[in-house]
Tab-separated table of C-alpha atoms and ligand atoms in Angstrom:
chain	number	residue	atom	x	y	z
A	1	MET	CA	115.470	113.982	69.290
A	2	ASN	CA	115.192	110.228	69.650
A	3	LEU	CA	111.493	109.428	69.993
A	4	PHE	CA	112.213	106.088	71.622
A	5	ASP	CA	114.853	107.207	74.134
A	6	LEU	CA	113.983	106.368	77.752
A	7	THR	CA	117.045	107.875	79.390
A	8	GLY	CA	116.161	109.329	82.797
A	9	LYS	CA	112.861	107.412	82.955
A	10	ARG	CA	111.959	104.941	85.686
A	11	ALA	CA	109.903	101.842	84.938
A	12	LEU	CA	108.130	99.563	87.407
A	13	ILE	CA	107.550	96.064	86.039
A	14	THR	CA	105.301	93.790	88.118
A	15	GLY	CA	106.350	90.158	87.947
A	16	GLY	CA	109.611	91.283	86.382
A	17	THR	CA	111.693	88.527	87.931
A	18	HIS	CA	111.340	86.091	85.016
A	19	GLY	CA	109.569	85.305	81.760
A	20	LEU	CA	107.999	87.968	79.565
A	21	GLY	CA	108.272	90.597	82.315
A	22	MET	CA	112.029	90.207	82.412
A	23	SER	CA	112.371	90.519	78.635
A	24	MET	CA	110.216	93.618	78.534
A	25	ALA	CA	112.253	95.113	81.391
A	26	LYS	CA	115.487	94.436	79.516
A	27	GLY	CA	114.025	96.127	76.436
A	28	LEU	CA	113.247	99.222	78.495
A	29	ALA	CA	116.750	99.191	79.982
A	30	VAL	CA	118.317	98.965	76.509
A	31	ALA	CA	116.360	102.130	75.666
A	32	GLY	CA	117.852	103.791	78.775
A	33	ALA	CA	115.252	103.300	81.519
A	34	GLU	CA	116.082	102.580	85.136
A	35	LEU	CA	114.331	99.407	86.323
A	36	ILE	CA	112.241	98.774	89.408
A	37	ILE	CA	111.347	95.115	89.600
A	38	ASN	CA	108.415	93.765	91.597
A	39	GLY	CA	108.157	90.124	92.576
A	40	HIS	CA	106.920	88.079	95.505
A	41	SER	CA	109.567	85.351	95.893
A	42	PRO	CA	112.829	86.439	97.591
A	43	ASP	CA	114.784	83.675	95.811
A	44	LYS	CA	113.500	84.583	92.369
A	45	MET	CA	114.185	88.252	93.117
A	46	GLU	CA	117.792	87.593	94.070
A	47	ALA	CA	118.382	85.547	90.927
A	48	ALA	CA	116.668	88.188	88.787
A	49	LEU	CA	118.676	91.105	90.200
A	50	ASN	CA	121.891	89.150	89.544
A	51	GLU	CA	120.795	88.542	85.986
A	52	TYR	CA	119.986	92.226	85.388
A	53	THR	CA	123.323	93.292	86.857
A	54	GLN	CA	125.220	90.776	84.755
A	55	ALA	CA	123.443	92.048	81.661
A	56	GLY	CA	124.741	95.518	82.606
A	57	PHE	CA	121.404	97.011	83.674
A	58	GLN	CA	120.511	98.962	86.786
A	59	ALA	CA	117.614	97.335	88.630
A	60	LYS	CA	116.135	97.650	92.107
A	61	GLY	CA	113.901	94.967	93.566
A	62	TYR	CA	110.743	95.422	95.630
A	63	LEU	CA	108.902	92.425	97.071
A	64	PHE	CA	105.162	92.961	97.443
A	65	ASP	CA	101.887	91.221	96.740
A	66	VAL	CA	100.187	93.061	93.875
A	67	THR	CA	96.753	91.867	95.033
A	68	ASN	CA	97.126	93.461	98.469
A	69	ASP	CA	95.910	97.082	98.722
A	70	GLU	CA	98.011	97.943	101.777
A	71	GLN	CA	101.231	96.380	100.519
A	72	VAL	CA	100.868	98.049	97.135
A	73	LYS	CA	100.253	101.470	98.705
A	74	GLN	CA	103.216	101.170	101.086
A	75	SER	CA	105.547	99.908	98.378
A	76	ILE	CA	104.616	102.508	95.765
A	77	ASP	CA	105.022	105.309	98.353
A	78	LYS	CA	108.405	103.841	99.270
A	79	ILE	CA	109.561	103.540	95.660
A	80	GLU	CA	108.511	107.109	94.885
A	81	LYS	CA	110.488	108.308	97.920
A	82	GLU	CA	113.561	106.080	97.673
A	83	VAL	CA	114.048	105.714	93.930
A	84	GLY	CA	112.036	108.539	92.393
A	85	PRO	CA	108.958	109.090	90.257
A	86	ILE	CA	107.575	106.087	88.419
A	87	ASP	CA	107.239	107.205	84.789
A	88	ILE	CA	106.297	103.844	83.295
A	89	LEU	CA	104.215	101.044	84.806
A	90	ILE	CA	104.034	97.593	83.215
A	91	ASN	CA	101.241	95.490	84.734
A	92	ASN	CA	102.721	92.148	83.807
A	93	ALA	CA	102.358	89.854	86.843
A	94	GLY	CA	99.907	87.097	86.045
A	95	ILE	CA	98.958	83.493	86.662
A	96	ILE	CA	97.046	80.824	84.769
A	97	LYS	CA	95.145	77.761	85.973
A	98	ARG	CA	94.279	75.232	83.300
A	99	ILE	CA	91.220	73.462	84.702
A	100	PRO	CA	88.031	72.479	82.831
A	101	MET	CA	85.344	74.914	83.927
A	102	ALA	CA	82.941	72.205	85.100
A	103	GLU	CA	85.603	71.105	87.604
A	104	MET	CA	86.910	74.501	88.662
A	105	SER	CA	86.390	75.737	92.226
A	106	THR	CA	85.193	79.255	92.895
A	107	ALA	CA	88.356	79.889	94.918
A	108	ASP	CA	90.578	78.982	91.939
A	109	PHE	CA	88.512	81.156	89.605
A	110	GLN	CA	88.686	84.106	91.994
A	111	GLN	CA	92.419	83.774	92.517
A	112	VAL	CA	93.085	84.115	88.793
A	113	ILE	CA	90.764	87.119	88.552
A	114	ASN	CA	92.517	88.661	91.543
A	115	VAL	CA	96.044	88.399	90.178
A	116	ASP	CA	95.304	89.004	86.487
A	117	LEU	CA	92.608	91.682	86.726
A	118	VAL	CA	92.163	93.128	90.227
A	119	ALA	CA	95.919	93.600	90.768
A	120	PRO	CA	96.423	95.749	87.631
A	121	PHE	CA	93.525	97.880	88.926
A	122	ILE	CA	95.105	98.237	92.382
A	123	VAL	CA	98.630	98.966	91.157
A	124	SER	CA	97.464	101.365	88.416
A	125	ARG	CA	95.192	103.290	90.771
A	126	THR	CA	98.025	103.665	93.281
A	127	VAL	CA	100.688	104.692	90.752
A	128	GLY	CA	98.021	106.712	88.924
A	129	HIS	CA	97.599	109.035	91.911
A	130	TYR	CA	101.216	110.127	91.439
A	131	MET	CA	101.048	110.236	87.629
A	132	ILE	CA	97.900	112.406	87.711
A	133	GLN	CA	99.672	114.950	89.944
A	134	ARG	CA	102.649	115.008	87.588
A	135	LYS	CA	100.481	115.097	84.457
A	136	ALA	CA	102.615	112.414	82.833
A	137	GLY	CA	102.774	108.658	82.684
A	138	LYS	CA	102.772	105.507	80.586
A	139	ILE	CA	100.914	102.389	81.642
A	140	ILE	CA	100.997	99.095	79.751
A	141	ASN	CA	98.676	96.255	80.718
A	142	ILE	CA	99.789	92.825	79.569
A	143	CYS	CA	96.773	91.205	77.953
A	144	SER	CA	96.677	87.925	76.021
A	145	MET	CA	95.282	86.015	73.056
A	146	MET	CA	92.640	85.177	75.637
A	147	SER	CA	91.591	88.842	75.676
A	148	GLU	CA	89.951	87.920	72.339
A	149	LEU	CA	89.659	84.143	72.109
A	150	GLY	CA	88.505	81.281	74.273
A	151	ARG	CA	90.257	77.980	74.805
A	152	ASN	CA	89.412	74.807	76.701
A	153	THR	CA	90.431	74.909	80.406
A	154	VAL	CA	91.239	78.637	80.708
A	155	SER	CA	87.859	80.178	81.651
A	156	ALA	CA	89.158	82.298	84.532
A	157	TYR	CA	92.228	83.446	82.605
A	158	ALA	CA	90.134	84.423	79.555
A	159	ALA	CA	87.624	86.251	81.756
A	160	ALA	CA	90.449	88.150	83.475
A	161	LYS	CA	92.351	89.000	80.292
A	162	GLY	CA	89.171	90.040	78.481
A	163	GLY	CA	88.432	92.241	81.480
A	164	LEU	CA	91.947	93.652	81.433
A	165	LYS	CA	91.488	94.711	77.804
A	166	MET	CA	88.386	96.696	78.790
A	167	LEU	CA	90.025	98.059	81.942
A	168	THR	CA	92.786	99.341	79.645
A	169	LYS	CA	90.286	101.194	77.471
A	170	ASN	CA	88.545	102.642	80.511
A	171	MET	CA	91.790	103.746	82.144
A	172	ALA	CA	92.814	105.363	78.855
A	173	THR	CA	89.471	107.156	78.741
A	174	GLU	CA	89.734	108.536	82.276
A	175	TRP	CA	93.405	109.472	82.271
A	176	ALA	CA	94.236	110.696	78.744
A	177	LYS	CA	93.380	114.218	79.900
A	178	HIS	CA	96.171	113.954	82.481
A	179	ASN	CA	98.687	113.083	79.754
A	180	ILE	CA	98.783	109.456	80.876
A	181	GLN	CA	98.755	106.996	78.000
A	182	VAL	CA	97.313	103.619	78.902
A	183	ASN	CA	97.652	100.815	76.378
A	184	GLY	CA	97.925	97.050	76.297
A	185	ILE	CA	100.175	94.460	74.750
A	186	GLY	CA	98.606	91.128	73.843
A	187	PRO	CA	101.360	88.566	73.496
A	188	GLY	CA	100.622	85.572	71.297
A	189	TYR	CA	102.033	82.179	72.233
A	190	PHE	CA	105.503	82.629	73.698
A	191	ALA	CA	108.104	80.104	74.760
A	192	THR	CA	108.151	80.743	78.524
A	193	GLU	CA	107.916	78.779	81.760
A	194	GLN	CA	104.170	79.455	81.793
A	195	THR	CA	103.600	77.690	78.463
A	196	ALA	CA	106.110	74.870	79.122
A	197	PRO	CA	103.397	72.410	80.268
A	198	ILE	CA	101.633	72.733	76.872
A	199	ARG	CA	104.775	73.160	74.721
A	200	VAL	CA	107.486	70.676	75.718
A	201	GLY	CA	107.745	66.907	75.944
A	202	GLY	CA	105.962	66.263	72.653
A	203	HIS	CA	102.731	67.944	73.780
A	204	PRO	CA	100.359	68.113	70.746
A	205	PHE	CA	99.658	71.797	71.516
A	206	ASN	CA	103.215	72.631	70.396
A	207	GLU	CA	102.596	71.558	66.787
A	208	PHE	CA	99.136	73.080	66.895
A	209	ILE	CA	100.495	76.529	67.806
A	210	ILE	CA	103.240	76.398	65.166
A	211	SER	CA	100.698	75.562	62.458
A	212	ARG	CA	98.121	78.047	63.824
A	213	THR	CA	100.642	80.943	63.811
A	214	PRO	CA	101.262	82.510	60.366
A	215	ALA	CA	104.879	83.259	61.407
A	216	GLY	CA	105.245	79.507	61.957
A	217	ARG	CA	106.858	79.603	65.393
A	218	TRP	CA	106.432	80.361	69.079
A	219	GLY	CA	107.309	83.885	70.109
A	220	ASP	CA	110.696	84.578	71.640
A	221	PRO	CA	110.260	86.770	74.757
A	222	ASP	CA	112.612	89.322	73.157
A	223	ASP	CA	109.993	89.815	70.410
A	224	LEU	CA	108.103	91.993	72.907
A	225	MET	CA	110.882	94.528	73.469
A	226	GLY	CA	110.107	96.874	70.572
A	227	THR	CA	106.401	97.262	71.325
A	228	THR	CA	107.162	97.772	75.010
A	229	VAL	CA	109.636	100.561	74.254
A	230	PHE	CA	107.227	102.168	71.775
A	231	LEU	CA	104.338	102.259	74.257
A	232	SER	CA	106.659	103.580	77.007
A	233	SER	CA	108.175	106.360	74.950
A	234	LYS	CA	107.370	109.751	73.477
A	235	ALA	CA	106.686	107.968	70.191
A	236	SER	CA	103.269	106.900	71.567
A	237	ASP	CA	102.183	110.191	73.202
A	238	PHE	CA	98.881	110.262	71.236
A	239	VAL	CA	98.213	106.505	71.390
A	240	ASN	CA	95.495	105.760	73.942
A	241	GLY	CA	93.593	102.622	74.803
A	242	GLN	CA	95.035	100.389	72.095
A	243	ILE	CA	95.876	96.737	72.517
A	244	ILE	CA	98.786	95.792	70.276
A	245	TYR	CA	98.842	92.074	69.623
A	246	VAL	CA	102.351	90.720	69.177
A	247	ASP	CA	101.310	87.295	67.992
A	248	GLY	CA	102.996	86.334	64.727
A	249	GLY	CA	99.624	86.869	63.045
A	250	ILE	CA	97.366	84.486	65.007
A	251	LEU	CA	94.499	86.959	65.310
A	252	ALA	CA	94.784	87.914	61.630
A	253	THR	CA	93.709	84.529	60.380
A	254	ILE	CA	91.121	81.787	60.704
A	255	GLY	CA	93.904	79.194	60.373
A	256	LYS	CA	94.362	76.480	57.764
A	257	PRO	CA	93.637	72.784	57.308
A	258	SER	CA	96.431	70.476	58.430
A	259	ASN	CA	97.097	69.251	54.855
A	260	GLU	CA	97.856	72.778	53.613
A	261	ALA	CA	101.464	74.082	53.519
B	301	LIG	C1	97.181	78.749	77.305
B	301	LIG	C2	98.368	79.657	77.354
B	301	LIG	C3	97.969	81.085	77.078
B	301	LIG	C4	99.183	81.942	76.936
B	301	LIG	C5	98.973	83.344	76.486
B	301	LIG	C6	98.344	83.460	75.139
B	301	LIG	O1	97.084	77.883	78.150
B	301	LIG	O2	96.389	78.875	76.359
B	301	LIG	O3	99.089	79.550	78.510
B	301	LIG	O4	97.036	81.508	77.960
B	301	LIG	O5	99.936	81.926	78.078
B	301	LIG	O6	98.372	84.159	77.435
B	301	LIG	O7	98.323	84.782	74.749
């Protein structure tokens, strides 16, 4: 028996049209899973489905707004009917707004909380209804360094990701008895579109992250594949409510002075 084999399993990845979501989806497909990709932009979805097909993976796309109760309910019902049972849910869709807190509007703050925290609640509750009936399921919430640490300008994001860590533990608590394992992945600093504004063009944050990370580099989105497969597979059947940080060691260390090798 291969503990990590996902053949015959179906995985729904929110925000799976690009970035970390796409890499995690590809990891699941390599392990044998069938992909169901959620996004909200028709153009991005078309490009993503082409990319999955070219990579040799089977993927179906569903456009819906993860913050909208009605849309989520209709779409999950439709997926369950048209494609089949959702065995694995990756709550990956997320946004960030980098605005100093003293200047941030309530509307901006709430929007980040809505996408990064309320949406995983809505999607998990909806998929959870099916998983509870089946007495089986894997849910992975994509947390962040900001589930543990603060940083200038990201108050809403840190509040949401800290909340998502605790939502993960609470979901794990309520649903372990139904054989649903709920865990989180906390990516460190990864080279994606989302971090481009603080990584490219000689931005000082680029050097800062390289020196702050014991592994001495930004994460490559493919670095997330193994942990994603583990938490989606039989190998993690007694792992509940854990957040696995895939961060090149950032959270293991206090850091070092800039004159130290
Ligand atoms: C930032 C970054 C982070 C990362 C990531 C860290 O502005 O500090 O964008 O928030 O995206 O979530 O784990």
